[in-house]
Amino acid sequence: MSGTFRSLRHHNYRVWAAGAIVSNVGTWMQRTAQDWLVLAELTNHKASAVGIVIGLQFAPQLLLLPFTGYAADNFDRRKLLLVTQVAMGLLALGLGLLVVTGAVRLWIVDVFAFLLGCAAAFDAPARQTFVSELVHEEDLGNAVALNSTSFNAGRLIGPAVAGILIAAVGSGPVFLINAASYVAVIGSLMLIRRTEIRATDRGSGARGGIADGWRYVIGRPDLVASMVIMFLIGTFGFNFAIYISTMSLKIFHRGADGYGFLTSVMAVGSIIGALLSAGRDRPQWNFVMLGLGVFGVGCGLAAISNNYLLYGLILAIVGIASQTVTTSIVGLVQLGSDPLMRGRVMALLMAISLGGTPLGSPIVGWIADHFGPRWAMGVGASAGIGALIVGLLYLRTAARTRAVESLEALR
């Protein structure tokens, strides 16, 4: 269990990971079905409608920020995750039944997306910080990377299966399968040995605790740079549901199975990127910079691609780059944050990286509708290059600061 998979030597992490992979597959099946339901069944190929649904799903990350970070730092994370997972499972079940019975409407999908986002807003920071209770501190970076691998393994399998099922029996059953998949992660939370959960420091319990999180981040240039980078690529770069669905439908003239295939191809690259991150002892800024450069150039090349298979190959490379960036940033932020502040800092990171989606997705969707999918992918390329510039400016400033400190120490 050394090297890439060393976190699996911990019993509680093995149990958690087993349940999470099943749930991740179901989650990606539902995301694919939801995007296709809106794009191809409830509207006349309107990418802006997909953008609005995605925006509503991630808006709670910002709206509920004062509460989500507080909850992750002050509540029992295992119990909190049980509540959020049950809630998301019931929402998937309800939406699935509405789709199967033919009662679903676009506004209903919007409402369910927002409610799902509310549950996910509490789930995300608790899930990220819960890992620190399942493994030793020296394995935390590896566990973060393996979590990313699991998430992207779900993205590899889920969309491909969903595409086949949608073509065969429609999108409704896909939502029901996702609802059933939550049983796995809920079961894993029940089977975790509570006596082996690592005790971690908790927040002070003050209601204004998220303000302390902001002050803590502002005083740390590395965290500020991480937040800005994740905002840029999270808001304007990671709109892959729009990029892939519109390119597949409007440029390459493929159906749901073709969309699912491209999403899975990109997931292959994401898994490779996450595993490469897991194999490193600690996350490093130079890998963040490399990933951002490849991401920006890759999105630009994908935007001008005229070949379906070549487009898929470029997506795989973009997947490697995107996971290198996100896994490294999450690891750097987790390892670099005071345990007392970790939940609030991670809530801020999740809110900034995912909460920008309500702004970015409708804009990218509007661009895809009015100027074409290629221009939409161009926005992603610009976001990657912009984030790279931010990272380079931070590294230059940090290098100057270290040089000044070294000179002062010599004096």
Coordinates of N, CA, C and O in Angstrom, one line a residue, residues 24-164:
N24 N -20.3 8.0 -7.0 CA -19.7 8.9 -8.0 C -20.2 8.5 -9.4 O -20.5 9.3 -10.3
V25 N -20.2 7.2 -9.7 CA -20.7 6.7 -11.0 C -22.2 7.1 -11.2 O -22.6 7.6 -12.2
G26 N -23.0 7.0 -10.1 CA -24.4 7.4 -10.2 C -24.6 8.9 -10.4 O -25.4 9.3 -11.2
T27 N -23.7 9.6 -9.7 CA -23.8 11.1 -9.8 C -23.5 11.5 -11.2 O -24.2 12.4 -11.8
W28 N -22.5 11.0 -11.9 CA -22.2 11.3 -13.2 C -23.2 10.8 -14.2 O -23.4 11.5 -15.3
M29 N -23.8 9.7 -13.9 CA -24.9 9.3 -14.8 C -26.1 10.3 -14.8 O -26.6 10.7 -15.8
Q30 N -26.4 10.8 -13.6 CA -27.5 11.8 -13.5 C -27.1 13.1 -14.1 O -27.9 13.7 -14.8
R31 N -25.8 13.5 -14.0 CA -25.4 14.8 -14.6 C -25.6 14.7 -16.1 O -26.0 15.7 -16.8
T32 N -25.2 13.6 -16.7 CA -25.3 13.4 -18.1 C -26.7 13.4 -18.5 O -27.1 14.1 -19.5
A33 N -27.6 12.7 -17.8 CA -29.0 12.6 -18.1 C -29.7 14.0 -18.0 O -30.5 14.3 -18.8
Q34 N -29.3 14.7 -16.9 CA -29.9 16.0 -16.7 C -29.5 17.0 -17.9 O -30.4 17.7 -18.4
D35 N -28.3 17.0 -18.3 CA -27.9 17.9 -19.3 C -28.6 17.5 -20.6 O -29.0 18.4 -21.4
W36 N -28.7 16.2 -20.9 CA -29.3 15.8 -22.2 C -30.8 16.0 -22.1 O -31.4 16.4 -23.1
L37 N -31.4 15.8 -20.9 CA -32.8 16.1 -20.8 C -33.2 17.5 -21.1 O -34.2 17.8 -21.8
V38 N -32.4 18.5 -20.6 CA -32.6 19.9 -20.8 C -32.3 20.3 -22.3 O -33.1 21.0 -22.9
L39 N -31.2 19.8 -22.8 CA -30.7 20.2 -24.1 C -31.5 19.6 -25.2 O -31.9 20.3 -26.2
A40 N -31.9 18.3 -25.1 CA -32.5 17.6 -26.3 C -33.9 17.3 -26.1 O -34.6 17.0 -27.1
E41 N -34.4 17.3 -24.9 CA -35.8 16.8 -24.7 C -36.8 18.0 -24.2 O -37.9 18.0 -24.6
L42 N -36.3 18.9 -23.4 CA -37.2 19.9 -22.8 C -37.0 21.2 -23.6 O -37.8 22.1 -23.4
T43 N -35.9 21.4 -24.3 CA -35.7 22.6 -25.1 C -35.2 22.2 -26.5 O -34.9 21.0 -26.8
N44 N -35.2 23.1 -27.4 CA -34.7 22.9 -28.8 C -33.2 23.2 -28.9 O -32.8 24.2 -29.5
H45 N -32.5 22.4 -28.2 CA -31.0 22.5 -28.2 C -30.5 23.8 -27.7 O -29.6 24.4 -28.2
K46 N -31.1 24.3 -26.6 CA -30.7 25.6 -26.0 C -29.6 25.4 -25.0 O -29.9 24.9 -23.9
A47 N -28.4 25.7 -25.3 CA -27.2 25.6 -24.4 C -27.4 26.6 -23.2 O -27.0 26.3 -22.1
S48 N -28.1 27.7 -23.4 CA -28.3 28.6 -22.3 C -29.1 28.0 -21.2 O -29.0 28.3 -20.1
A49 N -30.1 27.2 -21.6 CA -31.0 26.5 -20.6 C -30.1 25.6 -19.8 O -30.3 25.5 -18.6
V50 N -29.2 24.9 -20.4 CA -28.3 24.0 -19.7 C -27.4 24.8 -18.7 O -27.2 24.4 -17.5
G51 N -27.0 26.0 -19.2 CA -26.2 26.8 -18.3 C -26.9 27.3 -17.1 O -26.4 27.4 -16.0
I52 N -28.2 27.6 -17.3 CA -29.0 28.1 -16.2 C -29.2 27.0 -15.2 O -29.1 27.2 -13.9
V53 N -29.5 25.8 -15.6 CA -29.7 24.7 -14.7 C -28.4 24.4 -13.9 O -28.4 24.2 -12.7
I54 N -27.3 24.4 -14.6 CA -26.0 24.2 -13.9 C -25.7 25.4 -12.9 O -25.3 25.1 -11.8
G55 N -26.1 26.6 -13.4 CA -25.9 27.7 -12.5 C -26.7 27.6 -11.2 O -26.2 27.9 -10.1
L56 N -28.0 27.2 -11.3 CA -28.8 27.0 -10.2 C -28.3 25.9 -9.2 O -28.4 26.0 -8.0
Q57 N -27.7 24.9 -9.8 CA -27.2 23.8 -9.0 C -26.0 24.2 -8.2 O -25.8 23.7 -7.1
F58 N -25.2 25.2 -8.7 CA -24.0 25.6 -7.9 C -24.2 26.9 -7.2 O -23.3 27.3 -6.4
A59 N -25.3 27.7 -7.4 CA -25.5 28.9 -6.7 C -25.5 28.8 -5.2 O -24.9 29.7 -4.5
P60 N -26.0 27.7 -4.6 CA -26.0 27.6 -3.2 C -24.6 27.6 -2.6 O -24.4 27.9 -1.4
Q61 N -23.6 27.2 -3.4 CA -22.2 27.2 -2.8 C -21.9 28.6 -2.3 O -21.2 28.7 -1.3
L62 N -22.4 29.7 -3.0 CA -22.1 31.0 -2.5 C -23.2 31.5 -1.5 O -22.9 32.1 -0.5
L63 N -24.4 31.2 -1.8 CA -25.5 31.7 -1.0 C -25.5 31.2 0.4 O -25.8 31.9 1.4
L64 N -25.0 29.9 0.6 CA -25.0 29.3 1.9 C -23.6 29.3 2.5 O -23.4 28.6 3.6
L65 N -22.7 30.0 2.0 CA -21.3 30.0 2.4 C -21.2 30.3 3.9 O -20.4 29.6 4.6
P66 N -21.9 31.3 4.5 CA -21.7 31.5 6.0 C -22.1 30.3 6.8 O -21.6 30.2 8.0
F67 N -22.9 29.4 6.3 CA -23.4 28.3 7.1 C -22.6 27.0 6.8 O -22.4 26.2 7.7
T68 N -22.2 26.8 5.5 CA -21.5 25.5 5.2 C -20.1 25.4 5.8 O -19.8 24.3 6.3
G69 N -19.3 26.5 5.8 CA -18.0 26.4 6.5 C -18.2 26.2 8.0 O -17.4 25.4 8.6
Y70 N -19.1 26.9 8.6 CA -19.4 26.8 10.0 C -19.8 25.3 10.3 O -19.3 24.7 11.3
A71 N -20.6 24.7 9.5 CA -21.1 23.4 9.7 C -19.9 22.4 9.6 O -19.8 21.5 10.5
A72 N -19.1 22.5 8.6 CA -17.9 21.6 8.4 C -16.9 21.7 9.5 O -16.3 20.7 9.9
D73 N -16.8 22.9 10.2 CA -15.8 23.0 11.2 C -16.3 22.7 12.6 O -15.6 22.4 13.5
N74 N -17.7 22.7 12.8 CA -18.2 22.6 14.2 C -19.1 21.4 14.4 O -19.4 21.1 15.5
F75 N -19.6 20.8 13.3 CA -20.5 19.6 13.5 C -19.8 18.3 13.3 O -18.7 18.3 12.7
D76 N -20.3 17.3 13.7 CA -19.8 15.9 13.4 C -19.9 15.7 11.9 O -21.0 15.6 11.4
R77 N -18.8 15.6 11.2 CA -18.8 15.5 9.8 C -19.4 14.2 9.3 O -20.1 14.2 8.2
R78 N -19.3 13.2 10.0 CA -19.9 11.9 9.5 C -21.4 12.0 9.6 O -22.1 11.6 8.6
K79 N -22.0 12.6 10.6 CA -23.4 12.7 10.7 C -23.9 13.7 9.7 O -25.0 13.6 9.1
L80 N -23.1 14.8 9.5 CA -23.5 15.8 8.5 C -23.6 15.2 7.1 O -24.5 15.4 6.3
L81 N -22.6 14.3 6.8 CA -22.6 13.7 5.5 C -23.7 12.7 5.3 O -24.3 12.6 4.2
L82 N -24.1 12.1 6.4 CA -25.3 11.1 6.3 C -26.5 11.9 5.9 O -27.3 11.5 5.1
V83 N -26.7 13.1 6.5 CA -27.9 13.9 6.2 C -27.8 14.4 4.7 O -28.8 14.3 4.0
T84 N -26.7 14.9 4.3 CA -26.6 15.4 2.9 C -26.8 14.3 1.9 O -27.4 14.5 0.9
Q85 N -26.2 13.1 2.2 CA -26.3 12.0 1.2 C -27.8 11.5 1.1 O -28.2 11.2 0.0
V86 N -28.4 11.4 2.2 CA -29.8 11.0 2.2 C -30.7 12.0 1.4 O -31.5 11.6 0.6
A87 N -30.4 13.3 1.7 CA -31.2 14.4 1.0 C -31.0 14.3 -0.5 O -31.9 14.4 -1.3
M88 N -29.7 14.1 -1.0 CA -29.5 14.1 -2.4 C -30.0 12.8 -3.0 O -30.5 12.8 -4.2
G89 N -30.0 11.7 -2.3 CA -30.6 10.5 -2.8 C -32.2 10.6 -3.0 O -32.7 10.2 -4.0
L90 N -32.8 11.3 -2.1 CA -34.3 11.5 -2.2 C -34.6 12.4 -3.3 O -35.6 12.3 -4.0
L91 N -33.8 13.5 -3.5 CA -34.0 14.4 -4.6 C -33.8 13.7 -6.0 O -34.6 13.9 -6.9
A92 N -32.8 12.8 -6.1 CA -32.6 12.1 -7.3 C -33.8 11.1 -7.6 O -34.3 11.0 -8.7
L93 N -34.4 10.5 -6.5 CA -35.5 9.7 -6.7 C -36.7 10.4 -7.1 O -37.5 10.0 -8.0
G94 N -37.0 11.6 -6.5 CA -38.1 12.4 -6.9 C -38.1 12.9 -8.3 O -39.1 12.8 -9.0
L95 N -36.9 13.4 -8.7 CA -36.8 13.8 -10.1 C -36.9 12.7 -11.1 O -37.6 12.8 -12.2
G96 N -36.4 11.5 -10.7 CA -36.5 10.4 -11.6 C -37.9 9.9 -11.8 O -38.3 9.6 -12.9
L97 N -38.7 9.9 -10.8 CA -40.1 9.6 -10.9 C -40.9 10.5 -11.8 O -41.7 10.1 -12.5
L98 N -40.6 11.8 -11.7 CA -41.2 12.8 -12.5 C -40.9 12.6 -14.0 O -41.7 12.8 -14.8
V99 N -39.6 12.3 -14.2 CA -39.2 12.1 -15.6 C -39.8 10.8 -16.2 O -40.4 10.8 -17.3
V100 N -39.8 9.8 -15.4 CA -40.4 8.5 -15.9 C -41.9 8.6 -16.2 O -42.4 8.0 -17.2
T101 N -42.6 9.4 -15.3 CA -44.1 9.5 -15.5 C -44.4 10.6 -16.6 O -45.6 10.8 -16.8
G102 N -43.4 11.3 -17.1 CA -43.7 12.3 -18.1 C -44.2 13.6 -17.5 O -44.6 14.5 -18.3
A103 N -44.1 13.8 -16.2 CA -44.6 15.0 -15.6 C -43.5 16.1 -15.5 O -43.8 17.2 -15.0
V104 N -42.3 15.8 -15.8 CA -41.2 16.8 -15.7 C -41.4 18.0 -16.6 O -41.8 17.8 -17.8
R105 N -41.0 19.1 -16.2 CA -41.0 20.4 -17.0 C -39.6 21.0 -16.7 O -39.0 20.8 -15.7
L106 N -39.3 22.0 -17.5 CA -38.0 22.6 -17.4 C -37.9 23.3 -16.0 O -36.8 23.2 -15.4
W107 N -38.9 24.0 -15.6 CA -38.9 24.7 -14.3 C -38.7 23.8 -13.2 O -38.1 24.1 -12.1
I108 N -39.3 22.5 -13.3 CA -39.1 21.5 -12.3 C -37.6 21.1 -12.2 O -37.1 20.9 -11.1
V109 N -37.0 20.9 -13.3 CA -35.6 20.6 -13.3 C -34.8 21.7 -12.6 O -33.9 21.4 -11.8
D110 N -35.1 22.9 -12.9 CA -34.5 24.1 -12.3 C -34.6 24.0 -10.7 O -33.6 24.2 -10.0
V111 N -35.8 23.7 -10.3 CA -36.1 23.7 -8.8 C -35.2 22.5 -8.2 O -34.6 22.7 -7.1
F112 N -35.3 21.4 -8.8 CA -34.6 20.2 -8.2 C -33.0 20.5 -8.3 O -32.3 20.1 -7.4
A113 N -32.6 21.2 -9.3 CA -31.1 21.5 -9.4 C -30.7 22.4 -8.3 O -29.7 22.2 -7.6
F114 N -31.6 23.4 -7.9 CA -31.3 24.3 -6.8 C -31.3 23.6 -5.5 O -30.4 23.8 -4.7
L115 N -32.3 22.7 -5.3 CA -32.3 22.0 -4.0 C -31.2 21.0 -3.9 O -30.6 20.9 -2.8
L116 N -30.8 20.4 -5.0 CA -29.6 19.5 -4.9 C -28.4 20.3 -4.6 O -27.5 19.8 -3.8
G117 N -28.3 21.5 -5.2 CA -27.1 22.4 -4.9 C -27.1 22.8 -3.4 O -26.0 22.9 -2.8
C118 N -28.2 22.9 -2.8 CA -28.3 23.3 -1.3 C -27.7 22.1 -0.5 O -26.9 22.4 0.4
A119 N -28.1 20.9 -0.8 CA -27.5 19.8 -0.1 C -26.0 19.6 -0.4 O -25.2 19.4 0.5
A120 N -25.6 19.8 -1.7 CA -24.2 19.7 -2.1 C -23.4 20.7 -1.4 O -22.2 20.5 -1.2
A121 N -23.9 21.9 -1.2 CA -23.1 23.0 -0.6 C -22.7 22.6 0.8 O -21.5 23.0 1.2
F122 N -23.5 21.9 1.6 CA -23.1 21.4 2.9 C -22.2 20.2 2.8 O -21.3 19.9 3.6
D123 N -22.4 19.4 1.7 CA -21.7 18.1 1.6 C -20.3 18.4 1.2 O -19.4 17.7 1.7
A124 N -20.0 19.3 0.3 CA -18.6 19.5 -0.3 C -17.6 19.8 0.7 O -16.6 19.0 0.8
P125 N -17.7 20.8 1.5 CA -16.6 21.1 2.5 C -16.5 20.0 3.6 O -15.4 19.7 4.0
A126 N -17.6 19.4 4.0 CA -17.6 18.3 5.0 C -16.9 17.1 4.4 O -16.1 16.5 5.0
R127 N -17.2 16.8 3.1 CA -16.6 15.7 2.5 C -15.0 15.9 2.3 O -14.3 14.9 2.6
Q128 N -14.6 17.1 1.9 CA -13.2 17.4 1.8 C -12.5 17.2 3.1 O -11.4 16.7 3.2
T129 N -13.0 17.8 4.1 CA -12.3 17.8 5.4 C -12.5 16.5 6.2 O -11.7 16.2 7.0
F130 N -13.5 15.7 5.9 CA -13.7 14.4 6.5 C -12.6 13.5 6.3 O -12.2 12.7 7.1
V131 N -11.9 13.7 5.1 CA -10.8 12.8 4.7 C -9.7 12.9 5.8 O -9.0 11.9 6.1
S132 N -9.5 14.1 6.3 CA -8.4 14.3 7.3 C -8.7 13.5 8.6 O -7.7 13.3 9.4
E133 N -9.9 13.0 8.8 CA -10.2 12.2 9.9 C -10.1 10.7 9.7 O -10.2 9.9 10.6
L134 N -9.8 10.4 8.4 CA -9.7 9.0 8.0 C -8.3 8.5 7.8 O -8.1 7.3 7.8
V135 N -7.4 9.4 7.6 CA -6.0 9.1 7.3 C -5.1 9.9 8.1 O -5.5 10.9 8.7
H136 N -3.8 9.5 8.2 CA -2.8 10.3 8.9 C -2.5 11.5 8.1 O -2.6 11.5 6.9
E137 N -1.9 12.5 8.8 CA -1.6 13.8 8.2 C -0.7 13.6 7.0 O -0.9 14.3 5.9
E138 N 0.3 12.7 7.1 CA 1.2 12.5 6.0 C 0.6 11.9 4.8 O 1.2 12.0 3.7
D139 N -0.6 11.3 4.9 CA -1.3 10.7 3.8 C -2.4 11.5 3.2 O -3.1 11.1 2.3
L140 N -2.6 12.7 3.8 CA -3.7 13.6 3.4 C -3.6 14.0 2.0 O -4.7 13.9 1.2
G141 N -2.5 14.4 1.5 CA -2.4 14.8 0.1 C -2.7 13.6 -0.9 O -3.3 13.8 -1.9
N142 N -2.2 12.4 -0.5 CA -2.5 11.2 -1.3 C -4.0 10.9 -1.3 O -4.6 10.6 -2.3
A143 N -4.6 11.1 -0.1 CA -6.1 10.8 0.0 C -6.9 11.7 -0.8 O -7.9 11.3 -1.5
V144 N -6.5 13.0 -0.8 CA -7.2 14.0 -1.7 C -7.1 13.6 -3.1 O -8.1 13.7 -3.9
A145 N -5.9 13.2 -3.6 CA -5.7 12.8 -5.0 C -6.5 11.5 -5.3 O -7.1 11.4 -6.4
L146 N -6.6 10.6 -4.4 CA -7.4 9.4 -4.6 C -8.9 9.7 -4.7 O -9.6 9.1 -5.4
N147 N -9.3 10.6 -3.9 CA -10.7 11.1 -3.9 C -11.0 11.6 -5.3 O -12.1 11.4 -5.9
S148 N -10.0 12.4 -5.9 CA -10.2 12.9 -7.2 C -10.2 11.8 -8.2 O -11.0 11.8 -9.2
T149 N -9.4 10.8 -8.0 CA -9.4 9.6 -8.9 C -10.8 8.9 -8.9 O -11.3 8.6 -10.0
S150 N -11.3 8.8 -7.7 CA -12.6 8.1 -7.6 C -13.7 8.9 -8.3 O -14.6 8.4 -9.0
F151 N -13.7 10.3 -8.1 CA -14.6 11.2 -8.7 C -14.6 11.0 -10.3 O -15.6 11.0 -10.9
N152 N -13.3 11.0 -10.8 CA -13.2 10.9 -12.2 C -13.4 9.5 -12.8 O -13.7 9.4 -14.0
A153 N -13.2 8.5 -12.0 CA -13.6 7.1 -12.4 C -15.1 7.1 -12.6 O -15.6 6.5 -13.5
G154 N -15.8 7.8 -11.7 CA -17.3 7.9 -11.9 C -17.6 8.7 -13.2 O -18.5 8.3 -13.9
R155 N -16.8 9.7 -13.5 CA -17.0 10.4 -14.8 C -16.6 9.6 -16.0 O -17.2 9.8 -17.1
L156 N -15.7 8.6 -15.8 CA -15.4 7.7 -16.9 C -16.5 6.7 -17.2 O -16.9 6.5 -18.4
I157 N -17.1 6.1 -16.2 CA -18.1 5.1 -16.3 C -19.5 5.6 -16.5 O -20.2 5.2 -17.4
G158 N -19.8 6.6 -15.6 CA -21.2 7.1 -15.6 C -21.7 7.6 -16.9 O -22.8 7.2 -17.3
P159 N -21.1 8.6 -17.5 CA -21.6 9.1 -18.8 C -21.7 8.1 -19.9 O -22.7 8.2 -20.7
A160 N -20.8 7.2 -20.0 CA -20.9 6.2 -21.0 C -22.1 5.3 -20.8 O -22.8 5.0 -21.8
V161 N -22.3 4.9 -19.6 CA -23.5 4.0 -19.2 C -24.7 4.8 -19.4 O -25.7 4.3 -20.0
A162 N -24.7 6.1 -19.0 CA -25.9 6.9 -19.1 C -26.3 7.1 -20.6 O -27.4 7.1 -21.0
G163 N -25.3 7.4 -21.4 CA -25.5 7.6 -22.8 C -26.2 6.4 -23.5 O -27.2 6.5 -24.3
I164 N -25.7 5.2 -23.1 CA -26.3 3.9 -23.7 C -27.8 3.8 -23.2 O -28.7 3.5 -23.9

